[in-house]
Coordinates of N, CA and C in Angstrom, one line a residue:
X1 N 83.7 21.3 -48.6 CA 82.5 21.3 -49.4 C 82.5 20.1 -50.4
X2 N 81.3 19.8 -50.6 CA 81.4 18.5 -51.6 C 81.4 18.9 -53.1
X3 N 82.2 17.8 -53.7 CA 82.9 18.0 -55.0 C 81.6 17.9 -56.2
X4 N 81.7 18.7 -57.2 CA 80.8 18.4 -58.2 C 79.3 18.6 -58.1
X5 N 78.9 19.6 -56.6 CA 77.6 19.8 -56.4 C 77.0 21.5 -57.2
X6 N 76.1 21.5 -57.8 CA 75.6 22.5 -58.3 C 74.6 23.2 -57.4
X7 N 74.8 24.6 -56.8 CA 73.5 25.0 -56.1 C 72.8 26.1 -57.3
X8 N 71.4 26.0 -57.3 CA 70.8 26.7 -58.7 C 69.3 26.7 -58.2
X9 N 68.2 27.6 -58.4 CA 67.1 27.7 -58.3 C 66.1 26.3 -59.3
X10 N 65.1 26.2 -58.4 CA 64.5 25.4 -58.8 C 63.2 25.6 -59.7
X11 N 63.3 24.8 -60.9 CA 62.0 25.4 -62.0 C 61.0 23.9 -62.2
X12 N 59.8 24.5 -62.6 CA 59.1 23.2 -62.6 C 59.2 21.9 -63.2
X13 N 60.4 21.5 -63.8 CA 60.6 20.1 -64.1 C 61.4 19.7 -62.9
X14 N 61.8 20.4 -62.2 CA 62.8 20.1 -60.9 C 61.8 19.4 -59.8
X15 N 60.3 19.5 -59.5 CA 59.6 19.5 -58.5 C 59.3 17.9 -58.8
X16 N 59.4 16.9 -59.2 CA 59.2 15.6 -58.9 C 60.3 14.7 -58.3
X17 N 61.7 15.7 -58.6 CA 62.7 15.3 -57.8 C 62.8 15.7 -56.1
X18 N 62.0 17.2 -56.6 CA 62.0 18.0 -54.9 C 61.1 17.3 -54.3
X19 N 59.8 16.2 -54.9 CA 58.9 15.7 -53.9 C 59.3 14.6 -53.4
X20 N 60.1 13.8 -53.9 CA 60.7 13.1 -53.5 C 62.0 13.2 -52.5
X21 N 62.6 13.7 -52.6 CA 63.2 14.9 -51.8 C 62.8 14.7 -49.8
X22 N 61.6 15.6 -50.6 CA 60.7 16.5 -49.5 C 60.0 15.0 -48.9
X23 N 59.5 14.4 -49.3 CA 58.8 13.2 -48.9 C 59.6 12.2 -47.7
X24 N 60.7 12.0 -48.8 CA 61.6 10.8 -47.8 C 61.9 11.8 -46.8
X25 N 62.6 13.5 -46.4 CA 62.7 14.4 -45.2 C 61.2 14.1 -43.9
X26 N 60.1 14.2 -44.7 CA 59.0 14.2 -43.8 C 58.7 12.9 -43.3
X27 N 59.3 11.7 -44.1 CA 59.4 10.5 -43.2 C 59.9 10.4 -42.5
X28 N 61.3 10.2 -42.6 CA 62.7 10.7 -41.7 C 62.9 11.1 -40.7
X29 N 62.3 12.4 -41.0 CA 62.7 13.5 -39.4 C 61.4 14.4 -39.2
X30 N 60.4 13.1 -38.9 CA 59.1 14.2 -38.7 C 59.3 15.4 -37.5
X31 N 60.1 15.2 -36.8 CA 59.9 16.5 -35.7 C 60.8 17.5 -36.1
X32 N 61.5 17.6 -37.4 CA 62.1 18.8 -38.1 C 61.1 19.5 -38.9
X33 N 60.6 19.2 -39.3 CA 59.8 19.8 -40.1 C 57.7 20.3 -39.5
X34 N 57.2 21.1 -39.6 CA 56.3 21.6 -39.9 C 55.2 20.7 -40.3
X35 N 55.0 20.3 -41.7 CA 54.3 19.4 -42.2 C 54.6 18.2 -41.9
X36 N 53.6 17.3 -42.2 CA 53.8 15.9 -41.9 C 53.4 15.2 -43.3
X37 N 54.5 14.1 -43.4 CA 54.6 12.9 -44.4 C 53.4 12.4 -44.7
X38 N 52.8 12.2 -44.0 CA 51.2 11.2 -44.4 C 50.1 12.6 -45.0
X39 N 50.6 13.6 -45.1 CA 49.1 15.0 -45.5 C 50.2 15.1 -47.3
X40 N 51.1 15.3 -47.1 CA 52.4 15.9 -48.1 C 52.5 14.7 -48.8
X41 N 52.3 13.2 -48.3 CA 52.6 12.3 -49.5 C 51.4 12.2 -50.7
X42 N 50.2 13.0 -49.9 CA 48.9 12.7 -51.2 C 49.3 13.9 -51.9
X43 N 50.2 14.8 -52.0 CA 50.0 16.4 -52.6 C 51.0 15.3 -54.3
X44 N 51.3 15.6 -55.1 CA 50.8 16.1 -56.4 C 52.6 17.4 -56.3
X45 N 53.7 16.3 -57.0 CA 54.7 17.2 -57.3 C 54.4 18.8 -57.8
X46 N 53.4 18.8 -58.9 CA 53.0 20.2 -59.5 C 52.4 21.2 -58.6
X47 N 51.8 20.8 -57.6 CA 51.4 21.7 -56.0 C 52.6 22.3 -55.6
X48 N 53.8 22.0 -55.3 CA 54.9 22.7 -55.0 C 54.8 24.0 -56.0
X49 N 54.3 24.3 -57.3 CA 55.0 25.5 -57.8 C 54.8 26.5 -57.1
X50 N 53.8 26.9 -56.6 CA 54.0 28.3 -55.9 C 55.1 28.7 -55.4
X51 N 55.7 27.8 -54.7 CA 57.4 27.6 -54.2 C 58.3 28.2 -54.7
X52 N 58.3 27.7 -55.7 CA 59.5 28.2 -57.0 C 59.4 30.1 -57.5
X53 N 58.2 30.5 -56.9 CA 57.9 32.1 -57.4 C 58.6 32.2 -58.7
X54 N 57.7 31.7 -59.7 CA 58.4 31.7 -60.9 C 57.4 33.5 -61.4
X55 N 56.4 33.7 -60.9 CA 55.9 34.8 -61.2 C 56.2 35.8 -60.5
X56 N 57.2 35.7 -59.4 CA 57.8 36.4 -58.2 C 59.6 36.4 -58.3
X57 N 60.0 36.1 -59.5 CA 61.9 35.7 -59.8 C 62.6 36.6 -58.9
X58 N 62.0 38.2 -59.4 CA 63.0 39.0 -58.4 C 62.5 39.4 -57.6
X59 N 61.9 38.7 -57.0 CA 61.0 39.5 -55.6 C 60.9 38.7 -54.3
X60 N 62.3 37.9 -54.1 CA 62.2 37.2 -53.0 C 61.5 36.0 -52.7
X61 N 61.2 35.4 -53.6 CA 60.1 34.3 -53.5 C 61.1 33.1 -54.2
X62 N 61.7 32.0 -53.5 CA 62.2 31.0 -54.3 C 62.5 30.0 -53.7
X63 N 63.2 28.8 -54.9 CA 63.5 27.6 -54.1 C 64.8 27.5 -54.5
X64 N 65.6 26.9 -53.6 CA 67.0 26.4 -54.3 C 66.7 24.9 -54.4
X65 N 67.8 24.5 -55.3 CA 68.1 23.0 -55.1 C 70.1 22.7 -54.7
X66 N 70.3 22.0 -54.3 CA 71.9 21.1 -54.5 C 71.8 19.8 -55.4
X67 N 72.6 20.0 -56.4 CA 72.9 18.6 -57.8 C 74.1 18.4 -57.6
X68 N 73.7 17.1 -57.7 CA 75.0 16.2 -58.1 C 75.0 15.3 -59.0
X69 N 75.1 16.2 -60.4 CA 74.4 15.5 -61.7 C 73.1 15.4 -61.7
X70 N 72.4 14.3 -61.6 CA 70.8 14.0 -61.7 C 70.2 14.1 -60.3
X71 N 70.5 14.1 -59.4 CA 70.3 13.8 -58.1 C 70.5 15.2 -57.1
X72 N 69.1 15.5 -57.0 CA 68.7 16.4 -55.7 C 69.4 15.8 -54.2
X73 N 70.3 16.5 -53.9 CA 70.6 16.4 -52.4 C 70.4 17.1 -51.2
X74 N 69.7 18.6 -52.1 CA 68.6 19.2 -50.8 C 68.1 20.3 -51.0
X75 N 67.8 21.3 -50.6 CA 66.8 21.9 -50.8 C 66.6 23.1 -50.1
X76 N 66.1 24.0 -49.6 CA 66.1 25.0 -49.2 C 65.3 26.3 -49.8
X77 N 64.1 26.9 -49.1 CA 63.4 28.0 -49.8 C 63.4 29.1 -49.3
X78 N 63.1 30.4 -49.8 CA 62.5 31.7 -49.2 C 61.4 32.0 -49.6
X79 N 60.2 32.6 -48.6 CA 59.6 33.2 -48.7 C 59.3 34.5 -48.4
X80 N 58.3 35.3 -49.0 CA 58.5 37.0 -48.3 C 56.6 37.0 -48.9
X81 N 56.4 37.8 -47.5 CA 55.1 38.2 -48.1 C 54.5 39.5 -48.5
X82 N 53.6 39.6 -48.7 CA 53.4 40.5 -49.4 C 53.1 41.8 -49.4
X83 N 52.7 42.2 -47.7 CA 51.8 43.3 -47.4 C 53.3 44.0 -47.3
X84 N 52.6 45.2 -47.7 CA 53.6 46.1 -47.9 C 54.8 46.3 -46.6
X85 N 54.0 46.3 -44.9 CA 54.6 46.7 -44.0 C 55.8 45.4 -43.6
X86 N 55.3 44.7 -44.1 CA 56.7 43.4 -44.2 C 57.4 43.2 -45.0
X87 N 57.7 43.9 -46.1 CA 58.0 43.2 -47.1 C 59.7 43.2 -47.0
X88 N 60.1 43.8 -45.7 CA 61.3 43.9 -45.8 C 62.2 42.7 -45.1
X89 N 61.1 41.7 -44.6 CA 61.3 39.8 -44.4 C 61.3 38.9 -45.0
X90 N 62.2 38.4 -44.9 CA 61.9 37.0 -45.8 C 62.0 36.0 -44.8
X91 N 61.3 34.6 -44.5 CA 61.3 33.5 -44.3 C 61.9 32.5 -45.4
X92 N 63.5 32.3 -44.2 CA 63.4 30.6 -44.6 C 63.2 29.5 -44.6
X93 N 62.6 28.7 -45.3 CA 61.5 27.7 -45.1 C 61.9 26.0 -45.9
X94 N 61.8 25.1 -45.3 CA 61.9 23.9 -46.2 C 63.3 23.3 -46.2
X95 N 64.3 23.7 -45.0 CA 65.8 23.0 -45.2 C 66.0 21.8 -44.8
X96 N 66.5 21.0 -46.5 CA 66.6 19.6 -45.8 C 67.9 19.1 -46.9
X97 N 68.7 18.1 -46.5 CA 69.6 17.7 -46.9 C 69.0 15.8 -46.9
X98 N 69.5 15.2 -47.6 CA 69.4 14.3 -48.0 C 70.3 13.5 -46.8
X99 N 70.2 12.6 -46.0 CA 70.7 11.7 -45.2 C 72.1 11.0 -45.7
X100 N 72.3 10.8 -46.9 CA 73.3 10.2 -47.5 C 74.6 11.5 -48.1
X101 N 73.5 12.5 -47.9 CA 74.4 14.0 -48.2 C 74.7 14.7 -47.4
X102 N 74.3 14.0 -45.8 CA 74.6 15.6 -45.0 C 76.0 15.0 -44.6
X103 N 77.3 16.1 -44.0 CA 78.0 16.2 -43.6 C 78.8 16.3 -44.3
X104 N 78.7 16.8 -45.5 CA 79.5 17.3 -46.8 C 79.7 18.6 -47.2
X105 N 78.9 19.6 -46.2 CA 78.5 21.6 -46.7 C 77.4 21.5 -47.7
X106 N 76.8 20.4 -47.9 CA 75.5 20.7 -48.6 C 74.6 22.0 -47.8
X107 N 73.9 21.3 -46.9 CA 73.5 22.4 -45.8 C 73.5 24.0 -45.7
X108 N 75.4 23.8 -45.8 CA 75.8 25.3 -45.7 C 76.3 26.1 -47.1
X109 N 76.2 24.9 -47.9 CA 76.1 25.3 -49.7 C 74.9 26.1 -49.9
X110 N 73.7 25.7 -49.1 CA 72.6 25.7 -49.7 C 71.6 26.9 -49.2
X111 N 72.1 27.3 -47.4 CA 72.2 28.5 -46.6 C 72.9 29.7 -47.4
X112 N 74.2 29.4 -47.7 CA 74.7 30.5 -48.4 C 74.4 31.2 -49.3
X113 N 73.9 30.1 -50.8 CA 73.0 30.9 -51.6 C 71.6 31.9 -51.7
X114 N 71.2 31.3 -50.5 CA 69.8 31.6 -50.2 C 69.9 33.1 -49.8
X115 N 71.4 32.8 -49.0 CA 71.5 34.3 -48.1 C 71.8 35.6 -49.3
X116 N 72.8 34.8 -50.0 CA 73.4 35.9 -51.0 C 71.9 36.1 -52.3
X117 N 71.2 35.3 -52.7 CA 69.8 36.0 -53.2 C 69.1 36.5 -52.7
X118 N 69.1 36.8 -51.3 CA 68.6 37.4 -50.4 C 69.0 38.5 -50.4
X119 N 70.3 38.9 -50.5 CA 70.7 40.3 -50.6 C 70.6 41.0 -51.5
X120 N 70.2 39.9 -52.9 CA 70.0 40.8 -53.8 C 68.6 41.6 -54.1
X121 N 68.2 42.2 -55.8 CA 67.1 43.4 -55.9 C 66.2 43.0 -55.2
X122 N 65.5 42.1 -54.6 CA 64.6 42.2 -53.6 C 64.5 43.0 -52.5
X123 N 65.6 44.0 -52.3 CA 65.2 44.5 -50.9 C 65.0 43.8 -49.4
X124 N 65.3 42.6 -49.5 CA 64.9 42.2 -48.0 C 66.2 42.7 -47.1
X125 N 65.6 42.9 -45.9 CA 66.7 43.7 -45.0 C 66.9 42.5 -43.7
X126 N 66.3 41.7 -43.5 CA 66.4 40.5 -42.9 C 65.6 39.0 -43.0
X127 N 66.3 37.8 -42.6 CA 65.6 36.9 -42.8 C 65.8 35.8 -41.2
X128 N 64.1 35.4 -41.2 CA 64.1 34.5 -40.2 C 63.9 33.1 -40.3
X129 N 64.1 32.6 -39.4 CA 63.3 31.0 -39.4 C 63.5 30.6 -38.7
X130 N 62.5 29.1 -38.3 CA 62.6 28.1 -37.0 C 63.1 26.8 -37.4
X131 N 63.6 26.4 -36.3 CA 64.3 25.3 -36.0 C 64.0 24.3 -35.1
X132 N 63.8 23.3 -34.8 CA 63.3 22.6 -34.0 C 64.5 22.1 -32.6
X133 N 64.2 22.6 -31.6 CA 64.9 22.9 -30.3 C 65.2 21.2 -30.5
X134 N 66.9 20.7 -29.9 CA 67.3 19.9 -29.9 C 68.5 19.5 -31.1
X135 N 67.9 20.2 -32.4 CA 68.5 20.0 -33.7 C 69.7 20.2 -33.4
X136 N 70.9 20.0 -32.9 CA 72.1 20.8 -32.8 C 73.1 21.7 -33.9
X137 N 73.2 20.5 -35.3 CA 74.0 20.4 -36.1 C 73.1 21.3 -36.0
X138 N 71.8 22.1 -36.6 CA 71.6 23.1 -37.7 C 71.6 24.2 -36.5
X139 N 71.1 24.3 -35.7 CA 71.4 25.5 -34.4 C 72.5 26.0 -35.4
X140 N 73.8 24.8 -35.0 CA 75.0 25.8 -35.1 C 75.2 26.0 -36.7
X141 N 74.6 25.7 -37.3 CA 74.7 25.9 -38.8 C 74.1 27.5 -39.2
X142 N 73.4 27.9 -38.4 CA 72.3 29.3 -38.6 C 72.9 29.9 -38.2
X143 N 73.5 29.5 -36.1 CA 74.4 30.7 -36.1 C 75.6 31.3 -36.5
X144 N 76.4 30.1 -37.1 CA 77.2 30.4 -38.1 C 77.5 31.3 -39.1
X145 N 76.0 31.3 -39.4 CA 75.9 32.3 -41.3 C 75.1 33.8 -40.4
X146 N 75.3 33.3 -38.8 CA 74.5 35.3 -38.3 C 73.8 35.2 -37.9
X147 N 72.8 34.0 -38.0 CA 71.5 34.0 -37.1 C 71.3 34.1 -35.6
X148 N 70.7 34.9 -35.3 CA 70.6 34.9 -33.8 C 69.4 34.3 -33.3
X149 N 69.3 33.5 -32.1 CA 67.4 33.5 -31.5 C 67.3 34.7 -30.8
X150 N 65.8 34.4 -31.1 CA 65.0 35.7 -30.4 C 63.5 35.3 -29.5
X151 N 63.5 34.0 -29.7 CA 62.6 33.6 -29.1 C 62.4 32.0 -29.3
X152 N 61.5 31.8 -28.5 CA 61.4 30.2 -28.6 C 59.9 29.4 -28.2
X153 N 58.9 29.5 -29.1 CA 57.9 28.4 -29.1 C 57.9 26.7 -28.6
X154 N 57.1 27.2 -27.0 CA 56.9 25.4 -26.9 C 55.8 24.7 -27.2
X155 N 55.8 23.6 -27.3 CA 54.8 22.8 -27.9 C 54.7 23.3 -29.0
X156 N 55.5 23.5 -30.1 CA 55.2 24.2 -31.3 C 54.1 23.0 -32.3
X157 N 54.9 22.3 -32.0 CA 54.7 20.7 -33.1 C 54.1 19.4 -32.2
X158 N 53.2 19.0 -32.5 CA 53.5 17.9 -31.8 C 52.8 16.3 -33.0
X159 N 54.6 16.0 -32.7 CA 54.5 14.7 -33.7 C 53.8 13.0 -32.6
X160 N 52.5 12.4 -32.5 CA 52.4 11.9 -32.1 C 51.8 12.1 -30.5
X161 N 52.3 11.6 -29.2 CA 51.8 12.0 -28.3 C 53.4 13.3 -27.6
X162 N 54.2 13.1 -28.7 CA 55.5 14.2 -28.4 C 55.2 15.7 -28.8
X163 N 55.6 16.6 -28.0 CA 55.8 17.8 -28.5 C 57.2 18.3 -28.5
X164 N 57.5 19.3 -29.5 CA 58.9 19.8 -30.0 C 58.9 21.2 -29.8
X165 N 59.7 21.9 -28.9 CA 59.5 23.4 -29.0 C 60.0 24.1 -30.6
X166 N 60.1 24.8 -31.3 CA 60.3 25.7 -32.0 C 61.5 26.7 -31.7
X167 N 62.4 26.9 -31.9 CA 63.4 27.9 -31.5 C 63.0 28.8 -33.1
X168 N 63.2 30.3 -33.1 CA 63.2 31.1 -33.8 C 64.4 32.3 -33.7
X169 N 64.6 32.5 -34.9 CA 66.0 32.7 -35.5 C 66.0 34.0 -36.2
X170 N 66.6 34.9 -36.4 CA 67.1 36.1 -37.3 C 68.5 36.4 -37.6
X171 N 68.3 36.8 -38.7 CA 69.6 37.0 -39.5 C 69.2 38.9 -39.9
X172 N 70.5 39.7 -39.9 CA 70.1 40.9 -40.4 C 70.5 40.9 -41.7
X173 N 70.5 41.5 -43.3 CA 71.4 41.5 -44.0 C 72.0 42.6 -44.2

């Protein structure tokens, strides 16, 4: 694990570090992610707060960060929605490690906490997410912490004239 890294939820003075963050990820590795760099670079750090469920603290709704001092090295969210007959899901959403940070347990620093707020007063009884087929390192980083696939979306994404299938994932808690 890397030395001197803080994992801790993210509040809104945190989110101009997270856009930056999140920015350089969606340049980087457009076929990991969902969103694309060129829609996400006109958004406005302060648009992330919904993210943070700062009106939602114990209710499953959050962002982590990893520090190393001043310096974001990645990131990681949960979502849960709302309607009553789900509410026993959370999606994880938004995992990205910093290029200069991965292969240190950032990643799996940052999986871990998410899992263990997960288990807490919120009630969620499982959490899912997708992955972009090919990724290897994170495949085996999900199945690691439990995750199983359960299915798998093709053409989920398609970055340019490429398409990326989707692999989709579950964790029980």
């Amino acid at each position: 694990m890397a030395e001197g890294v803080l994992v801790r939820r993210l509040y809104a003075g945190d989110l101009r570090a997270y856009k930056v963050l999140r920015d350089a990820m969606l340049e980087g590795h457009p076929a990991a992610f969902t969103s694309d760099a060129q829609t996400e670079g006109h958004r406005r750090a302060d648009d992330y707060l919904p993210r943070l469920g700062l009106e939602r603290a114990s209710d499953g709704q959050l962002l982590l960060g990893a520090w190393q001092g001043t310096s974001l090295l990645g990131a990681i969210g949960l979502e849960r929605d709302m309607r009553t007959k789900v509410r026993h899901i959370g999606h994880v959403i938004g995992m990205m490690v910093s290029d200069a940070a991965q292969g240190h347990g950032i990643g799996r620093m940052l999986l871990d906490s998410l899992i263990e707020e997960a288990r807490g007063p919120a009630g969620l009884e499982m959490l899912t997410l997708t992955v972009t087929d090919g990724n290897a390192s994170a495949v085996r980083l999900y199945e690691r912490s439990g995750f199983m696939q359960f299915g798998m979306l093709q053409r989920a994404i398609r970055v340019g004239d490429r398409y990326h299938d989707k692999i989709y994932m579950v964790k029980s808690l």
